Structures are given as C-alpha cells and as structure tokens.
mmCIF file of C-alpha atoms in Angstrom:
data_model
loop_
_atom_site.group_PDB
_atom_site.id
_atom_site.type_symbol
_atom_site.label_atom_id
_atom_site.label_comp_id
_atom_site.label_asym_id
_atom_site.label_seq_id
_atom_site.Cartn_x
_atom_site.Cartn_y
_atom_site.Cartn_z
ATOM 1 C CA MET A 621 41.177 17.113 -75.309
ATOM 2 C CA GLY A 622 38.959 15.728 -77.655
ATOM 3 C CA ARG A 623 41.404 13.723 -79.265
ATOM 4 C CA ASP A 624 42.573 12.417 -75.709
ATOM 5 C CA LEU A 625 39.068 11.235 -74.224
ATOM 6 C CA ARG A 626 38.546 9.597 -77.808
ATOM 7 C CA ASP A 627 41.700 7.689 -76.798
ATOM 8 C CA LEU A 628 40.625 6.973 -73.529
ATOM 9 C CA TRP A 629 37.195 5.460 -74.861
ATOM 10 C CA ALA A 630 39.149 3.127 -76.955
ATOM 11 C CA HIS A 631 41.080 2.122 -74.203
ATOM 12 C CA ARG A 632 37.599 1.377 -72.156
ATOM 13 C CA GLU A 633 38.409 -2.988 -71.869
ATOM 14 C CA LEU A 634 41.897 -1.949 -70.602
ATOM 15 C CA LEU A 635 40.283 0.561 -67.532
ATOM 16 C CA LEU A 636 37.546 -2.496 -66.779
ATOM 17 C CA THR A 637 40.618 -5.528 -66.910
ATOM 18 C CA LEU A 638 42.610 -3.088 -64.023
ATOM 19 C CA THR A 639 39.582 -2.222 -62.507
ATOM 20 C CA LYS A 640 38.653 -6.297 -62.157
ATOM 21 C CA ARG A 641 42.356 -6.685 -61.113
ATOM 22 C CA GLU A 642 42.335 -3.589 -58.252
ATOM 23 C CA ILE A 643 39.300 -5.348 -56.629
ATOM 24 C CA VAL A 644 40.935 -8.871 -56.522
ATOM 25 C CA THR A 645 44.118 -7.712 -55.592
ATOM 26 C CA ARG A 646 43.239 -5.743 -52.435
ATOM 27 C CA TYR A 647 41.454 -8.356 -51.232
ATOM 28 C CA LYS A 648 43.558 -11.434 -52.102
ATOM 29 C CA GLN A 649 46.091 -11.196 -49.309
ATOM 30 C CA THR A 650 43.357 -10.331 -46.272
ATOM 31 C CA PHE A 651 42.699 -12.955 -43.714
ATOM 32 C CA PHE A 652 38.933 -11.905 -44.259
ATOM 33 C CA GLY A 653 38.936 -11.425 -48.058
ATOM 34 C CA LEU A 654 35.838 -9.978 -49.218
ATOM 35 C CA GLY A 655 34.300 -9.668 -45.607
ATOM 36 C CA TRP A 656 36.665 -6.254 -44.796
ATOM 37 C CA SER A 657 34.572 -4.559 -47.114
ATOM 38 C CA LEU A 658 31.609 -5.560 -44.298
ATOM 39 C CA PHE A 659 33.501 -4.994 -41.199
ATOM 40 C CA GLN A 660 35.292 -1.902 -41.840
ATOM 41 C CA PRO A 661 31.996 0.366 -42.164
ATOM 42 C CA ILE A 662 30.375 -1.769 -39.094
ATOM 43 C CA LEU A 663 33.237 -1.514 -37.114
ATOM 44 C CA GLN A 664 33.714 2.564 -38.088
ATOM 45 C CA THR A 665 29.665 3.222 -37.260
ATOM 46 C CA ILE A 666 30.037 1.590 -33.738
ATOM 47 C CA VAL A 667 33.234 3.661 -32.473
ATOM 48 C CA TYR A 668 31.779 6.887 -33.739
ATOM 49 C CA THR A 669 28.187 5.873 -32.240
ATOM 50 C CA ILE A 670 29.879 5.446 -28.823
ATOM 51 C CA ALA A 671 31.686 8.720 -29.360
ATOM 52 C CA PHE A 672 29.507 11.298 -30.883
ATOM 53 C CA SER A 673 25.970 9.503 -29.642
ATOM 54 C CA LEU A 674 27.048 8.169 -26.145
ATOM 55 C CA VAL A 675 29.427 10.403 -24.914
ATOM 56 C CA LEU A 676 29.224 13.538 -26.915
ATOM 57 C CA LYS A 677 25.237 13.750 -27.322
ATOM 58 C CA THR A 678 25.449 14.401 -30.835
ATOM 59 C CA PRO A 679 21.950 15.019 -31.992
ATOM 60 C CA SER A 680 20.545 12.458 -35.224
ATOM 61 C CA ALA A 681 18.775 13.775 -38.008
ATOM 62 C CA GLU A 682 14.962 13.787 -37.530
ATOM 63 C CA GLY A 683 13.436 10.538 -37.322
ATOM 64 C CA ILE A 684 16.579 8.718 -38.023
ATOM 65 C CA PRO A 685 18.787 6.510 -35.370
ATOM 66 C CA TYR A 686 21.879 7.918 -34.953
ATOM 67 C CA ALA A 687 23.749 4.502 -35.500
ATOM 68 C CA ILE A 688 22.031 4.048 -39.140
ATOM 69 C CA PHE A 689 22.649 7.703 -39.831
ATOM 70 C CA VAL A 690 26.196 7.665 -39.239
ATOM 71 C CA PHE A 691 26.118 4.093 -41.301
ATOM 72 C CA ALA A 692 24.862 6.225 -44.159
ATOM 73 C CA ASN A 693 27.206 8.820 -44.239
ATOM 74 C CA LEU A 694 29.948 6.706 -43.855
ATOM 75 C CA THR A 695 29.264 4.734 -46.514
ATOM 76 C CA LEU A 696 29.759 7.806 -48.904
ATOM 77 C CA TRP A 697 32.572 9.426 -46.753
ATOM 78 C CA THR A 698 34.764 5.996 -46.831
ATOM 79 C CA TYR A 699 34.421 5.762 -50.805
ATOM 80 C CA PHE A 700 35.808 9.302 -51.176
ATOM 81 C CA ALA A 701 38.399 9.295 -48.547
ATOM 82 C CA SER A 702 39.719 5.525 -49.282
ATOM 83 C CA THR A 703 39.100 6.191 -53.091
ATOM 84 C CA THR A 704 40.847 9.467 -52.898
ATOM 85 C CA ILE A 705 43.868 8.365 -51.069
ATOM 86 C CA ASN A 706 44.235 5.294 -53.255
ATOM 87 C CA SER A 707 44.022 6.976 -56.569
ATOM 88 C CA MET A 708 46.572 9.627 -55.506
ATOM 89 C CA ASN A 709 49.259 6.848 -55.081
ATOM 90 C CA SER A 710 47.963 4.514 -58.016
ATOM 91 C CA LEU A 711 50.695 5.650 -60.346
ATOM 92 C CA ARG A 712 53.698 4.661 -58.207
ATOM 93 C CA ALA A 713 51.925 1.653 -57.218
ATOM 94 C CA ASN A 714 51.648 0.887 -61.290
ATOM 95 C CA THR A 715 55.329 2.009 -62.214
ATOM 96 C CA ALA A 716 56.165 -1.009 -63.883
ATOM 97 C CA LEU A 717 52.840 -1.010 -66.042
ATOM 98 C CA ILE A 718 53.410 3.131 -67.139
ATOM 99 C CA THR A 719 57.230 2.358 -67.871
ATOM 100 C CA LYS A 720 56.607 -0.958 -70.448
ATOM 101 C CA VAL A 721 53.204 -0.399 -71.952
ATOM 102 C CA ALA A 722 51.722 3.038 -73.858
ATOM 103 C CA PHE A 723 48.500 3.727 -72.678
ATOM 104 C CA PRO A 724 46.348 6.934 -71.843
ATOM 105 C CA ARG A 725 47.905 6.821 -67.951
ATOM 106 C CA GLU A 726 44.324 8.210 -66.525
ATOM 107 C CA ILE A 727 43.426 4.835 -66.860
ATOM 108 C CA ILE A 728 45.090 4.097 -63.614
ATOM 109 C CA PRO A 729 43.521 6.353 -61.126
ATOM 110 C CA MET A 730 40.244 5.834 -62.920
ATOM 111 C CA SER A 731 40.821 2.172 -62.374
ATOM 112 C CA THR A 732 41.197 2.570 -58.720
ATOM 113 C CA ILE A 733 38.267 4.967 -58.439
ATOM 114 C CA LEU A 734 35.775 2.355 -60.088
ATOM 115 C CA SER A 735 36.949 -0.456 -58.250
ATOM 116 C CA GLY A 736 36.046 1.590 -54.884
ATOM 117 C CA LEU A 737 32.351 0.713 -55.996
ATOM 118 C CA PHE A 738 32.534 -2.356 -54.910
ATOM 119 C CA ASP A 739 33.265 -1.459 -51.507
ATOM 120 C CA PHE A 740 30.307 1.337 -52.054
ATOM 121 C CA VAL A 741 27.530 -1.245 -52.980
ATOM 122 C CA VAL A 742 28.350 -3.629 -50.109
ATOM 123 C CA SER A 743 28.100 -1.128 -47.754
ATOM 124 C CA LEU A 744 25.198 0.391 -49.428
ATOM 125 C CA ALA A 745 23.310 -3.334 -49.211
ATOM 126 C CA VAL A 746 24.449 -3.821 -45.589
ATOM 127 C CA LEU A 747 22.324 -0.625 -45.008
ATOM 128 C CA VAL A 748 19.537 -1.550 -46.916
ATOM 129 C CA ILE A 749 19.494 -4.585 -44.688
ATOM 130 C CA LEU A 750 19.562 -2.360 -41.396
ATOM 131 C CA ASN A 751 17.179 0.063 -42.695
ATOM 132 C CA PHE A 752 14.303 -2.795 -42.350
ATOM 133 C CA PHE A 753 14.942 -3.400 -38.497
ATOM 134 C CA PHE A 754 14.316 0.369 -38.375
ATOM 135 C CA GLY A 755 11.127 0.673 -40.807
ATOM 136 C CA PHE A 756 12.720 1.914 -43.099
ATOM 137 C CA TYR A 757 12.492 0.346 -46.638
ATOM 138 C CA PRO A 758 14.047 0.829 -50.422
ATOM 139 C CA ASN A 759 11.461 3.283 -52.636
ATOM 140 C CA VAL A 760 11.487 4.725 -55.955
ATOM 141 C CA LYS A 761 13.770 7.705 -54.973
ATOM 142 C CA PHE A 762 16.435 4.917 -55.055
ATOM 143 C CA ILE A 763 16.670 5.582 -58.465
ATOM 144 C CA TYR A 764 18.712 8.893 -57.906
ATOM 145 C CA ILE A 765 21.049 6.990 -56.212
ATOM 146 C CA PRO A 766 23.679 6.738 -59.526
ATOM 147 C CA ALA A 767 22.860 10.991 -60.051
ATOM 148 C CA ILE A 768 24.494 11.272 -56.608
ATOM 149 C CA LEU A 769 27.163 8.679 -57.127
ATOM 150 C CA ILE A 770 27.746 10.558 -60.124
ATOM 151 C CA VAL A 771 28.566 13.695 -58.414
ATOM 152 C CA GLU A 772 30.628 12.073 -55.957
ATOM 153 C CA ILE A 773 33.038 10.308 -58.594
ATOM 154 C CA LEU A 774 33.497 13.647 -60.420
ATOM 155 C CA PHE A 775 34.467 14.883 -57.041
ATOM 156 C CA ILE A 776 37.177 12.291 -56.511
ATOM 157 C CA LEU A 777 38.469 12.214 -60.328
ATOM 158 C CA ASP A 778 39.380 15.992 -59.964
ATOM 159 C CA LEU A 779 41.153 15.130 -57.077
ATOM 160 C CA ALA A 780 43.055 12.132 -58.224
ATOM 161 C CA LEU A 781 44.165 13.622 -61.388
ATOM 162 C CA ILE A 782 46.057 16.577 -59.626
ATOM 163 C CA LEU A 783 47.212 14.409 -56.751
ATOM 164 C CA SER A 784 48.585 11.470 -58.358
ATOM 165 C CA VAL A 785 50.603 13.722 -60.417
ATOM 166 C CA LEU A 786 51.582 15.906 -57.422
ATOM 167 C CA THR A 787 52.321 12.531 -55.229
ATOM 168 C CA VAL A 788 54.831 11.352 -58.237
ATOM 169 C CA VAL A 789 57.359 14.012 -57.406
ATOM 170 C CA ARG A 790 56.456 14.443 -53.445
ATOM 171 C CA ARG A 791 55.510 10.943 -52.242
ATOM 172 C CA ASP A 792 54.886 12.528 -48.789
ATOM 173 C CA LEU A 793 51.999 14.476 -50.114
ATOM 174 C CA THR A 794 50.031 11.528 -48.966
ATOM 175 C CA TYR A 795 50.338 12.092 -45.268
ATOM 176 C CA VAL A 796 48.999 15.822 -46.015
ATOM 177 C CA VAL A 797 46.319 15.266 -48.096
ATOM 178 C CA THR A 798 45.153 12.253 -45.439
ATOM 179 C CA PHE A 799 45.460 14.879 -42.769
ATOM 180 C CA LEU A 800 43.056 17.410 -44.551
ATOM 181 C CA ILE A 801 40.888 14.646 -45.801
ATOM 182 C CA THR A 802 40.132 14.007 -41.658
ATOM 183 C CA LEU A 803 39.829 17.572 -41.280
ATOM 184 C CA TYR A 804 37.045 17.569 -44.042
ATOM 185 C CA MET A 805 35.281 14.984 -42.525
ATOM 186 C CA PHE A 806 34.828 17.040 -39.565
ATOM 187 C CA LEU A 807 33.864 19.917 -41.341
ATOM 188 C CA THR A 808 31.077 17.997 -43.318
ATOM 189 C CA PRO A 809 27.763 17.135 -41.930
ATOM 190 C CA VAL A 810 28.901 13.286 -41.339
ATOM 191 C CA PHE A 811 28.721 12.840 -37.657
ATOM 192 C CA PHE A 812 25.826 15.354 -37.262
ATOM 193 C CA PRO A 813 22.705 16.750 -39.495
ATOM 194 C CA ILE A 814 22.840 19.986 -41.228
ATOM 195 C CA GLN A 815 19.581 21.408 -39.295
ATOM 196 C CA ALA A 816 21.874 21.242 -36.091
ATOM 197 C CA LEU A 817 23.924 24.443 -37.339
ATOM 198 C CA PRO A 818 22.877 28.041 -37.924
ATOM 199 C CA PRO A 819 20.616 28.736 -41.393
ATOM 200 C CA LYS A 820 23.823 31.027 -42.908
ATOM 201 C CA LEU A 821 26.046 27.764 -42.422
ATOM 202 C CA GLN A 822 23.563 25.633 -43.644
ATOM 203 C CA GLU A 823 23.834 27.023 -46.664
ATOM 204 C CA PHE A 824 27.406 27.277 -46.511
ATOM 205 C CA TYR A 825 27.302 23.227 -46.473
ATOM 206 C CA PHE A 826 24.742 22.872 -49.783
ATOM 207 C CA ILE A 827 27.604 24.092 -51.408
ATOM 208 C CA ASN A 828 29.990 21.842 -50.151
ATOM 209 C CA PRO A 829 30.224 18.950 -52.508
ATOM 210 C CA MET A 830 30.258 16.581 -50.059
ATOM 211 C CA GLY A 831 27.848 18.166 -47.710
ATOM 212 C CA ALA A 832 25.198 18.291 -50.906
ATOM 213 C CA ILE A 833 25.860 14.288 -51.889
ATOM 214 C CA ILE A 834 25.563 13.392 -48.153
ATOM 215 C CA ASP A 835 22.405 15.475 -47.988
ATOM 216 C CA ALA A 836 20.659 14.165 -51.163
ATOM 217 C CA PHE A 837 21.774 10.951 -50.051
ATOM 218 C CA LYS A 838 19.833 11.019 -46.613
ATOM 219 C CA ASN A 839 16.945 12.466 -48.273
ATOM 220 C CA VAL A 840 16.887 9.370 -50.777
ATOM 221 C CA ILE A 841 17.631 6.682 -48.352
ATOM 222 C CA PHE A 842 15.743 7.798 -45.289
ATOM 223 C CA TYR A 843 12.640 10.348 -46.155
ATOM 224 C CA ASN A 844 11.936 9.296 -49.894
ATOM 225 C CA TYR A 845 12.498 12.931 -51.119
ATOM 226 C CA GLU A 846 14.077 13.810 -54.153
ATOM 227 C CA PRO A 847 17.525 15.183 -53.653
ATOM 228 C CA ARG A 848 17.901 19.451 -53.037
ATOM 229 C CA TRP A 849 18.765 19.550 -56.699
ATOM 230 C CA TYR A 850 19.645 23.113 -56.596
ATOM 231 C CA SER A 851 22.693 22.189 -54.339
ATOM 232 C CA LEU A 852 23.693 18.818 -56.075
ATOM 233 C CA LEU A 853 23.652 20.957 -59.381
ATOM 234 C CA ILE A 854 25.347 23.397 -58.312
ATOM 235 C CA ALA A 855 28.232 20.960 -57.005
ATOM 236 C CA PHE A 856 27.929 19.472 -60.230
ATOM 237 C CA ALA A 857 28.727 22.537 -62.384
ATOM 238 C CA ILE A 858 31.317 23.256 -60.015
ATOM 239 C CA LEU A 859 33.021 20.382 -60.453
ATOM 240 C CA VAL A 860 32.619 20.039 -64.435
ATOM 241 C CA ALA A 861 34.397 23.427 -64.680
ATOM 242 C CA LEU A 862 37.420 22.075 -62.571
ATOM 243 C CA PHE A 863 37.261 18.485 -64.438
ATOM 244 C CA VAL A 864 38.607 20.516 -67.331
ATOM 245 C CA PRO A 865 42.016 22.238 -66.413
ATOM 246 C CA SER A 866 42.777 19.154 -64.104
ATOM 247 C CA TYR A 867 42.826 16.877 -66.759
ATOM 248 C CA LYS A 868 44.811 18.596 -68.822
ATOM 249 C CA PHE A 869 47.177 19.189 -66.337
ATOM 250 C CA PHE A 870 47.208 15.720 -65.973
ATOM 251 C CA LYS A 871 47.985 14.774 -69.655
ATOM 252 C CA ARG A 872 50.851 17.608 -69.708
ATOM 253 C CA ALA A 873 52.442 15.793 -66.943
ATOM 254 C CA GLU A 874 52.027 12.439 -68.113
ATOM 255 C CA LYS A 875 54.858 12.579 -70.530
ATOM 256 C CA TYR A 876 57.040 12.775 -67.778
ATOM 257 C CA PHE A 877 55.766 9.969 -65.545
ATOM 258 C CA ALA A 878 58.346 7.264 -67.456
ATOM 259 C CA ASP A 879 61.352 9.482 -66.658
ATOM 260 C CA VAL A 880 60.267 10.412 -62.675
ATOM 261 C CA LEU A 881 59.038 7.007 -61.405
#
C-alpha cells in the first residue's frame, strides 16, 4: 500500500490537471455556465424552505433563520451527494483514458472529488454574503472549516473507491445509490436541528459522519464555537480505518478495468 501511495504522489500533477479539466468540462456546455454552481443551492433552499418551514412547520436551530440554516446544511450535503454520485461513475466516464494510458486509476475518482470543491467554495461564499444580512459574520473559528472538509472528503473517498469499482460491473447501481443517498439525507439533520430529537437519538447523530460534519459546520459558521471534537474525531477515526480496506479493494480491482470497460 505504501508503494501505491508513493506512486499516487508521483502523479499529483496529473491529478490537478484532471481536476481542472473536470471543472471546465462540467460547465462548458451549459447555458448559465459557472452560474449553475450558484443557482442550484439557492433554488434548493427556496424549495426546501417552503416545504419544511412554511408547510410542515419544521423548527430551525436556535437563533438561526430557517432559510440560511438549510442553505448552510445543503452547502455540505450537496457536495457530498453530487460528488459521491459523480465519482462512482467516473471510471466509466473516462474509459478511453483508462484503456490507453498507464497511471494510478484512483486519480480519476479523486479528481472528481476535488473538482466538486469548486461548487462548495462558491456556495460557501454565497452563504457568507447572505449571513451578513442576518447578523452572522465571519469569525476566527472559520479556520476549522478545512478540518471539517477533510472529514467529509475522506467519507466521500471511502465510498468512491468502492462504488466506482462496483459501478464498472453494474451500471444500474447508480440508481440504487442515488435512492440511498436521498434516504440518508432525511435521516441526517439537514432540514431540522439535532436538538429537535430525543437525547438518545442525538447521540446517534453525533456518530453519523454527515451528522457530525453538519453539526460542526453549524457551530463554526453561526455560533462562533469550536466543532464538537469528540464526534468529529470519532467519525474521522472510523473513516480512516475504512480507507485501508477500501483502497486495497480498489487496487486489487483496477487491473481488470481495461478488460471490463
């Protein structure tokens, strides 16, 4: 595994090149271009705010208007959901490259994960601007955002290494995973505050990776608090432990990609 990681590091320039290509290609053929990365979270926030706040009367977190509460959560969730789906389909989308060029194949799903950060940064910038209108300002705790992102990226990477391999064999797996991610969204505090749950269920959500990530992000962005380190570190430790078998699984399977694709 150490040799594989050194080989990956040696190809870091290729990783950056593919990441840039992914960002450019994603918006090149669209009418609004890069504007889609801005419009999508705003439109989602409007729809979910109407559905959950106005219709279902879902409470917001204490002191936070529901619209920006949801927007903040969707900033993280959209990155997770869209990047997981895109990365699991990335090997099939790059068949020509895989069958003609020798390089560490994990670079492909990794480039998809990194390119998704562009949309996240755009949404984060919009969130910061919106927060000004509601009295929430950037604070020193923003320095913890990269740490929160590392945990989320590791979660996506663990999933991508396994799902991208399985999708090479079963293309229809994408539909199953899309459904499961949607179900997972409603089991994670995206549209409601954790405090709305009974205390015992709250403990469960703190060991749920996306629950811990979203809670940490909320504390930093709105409350000027540090993340709940115990829940974030538990999630990180679990995800690091899962990375090893996920990476080994991917490396064992990659020699068959050229034959199957």
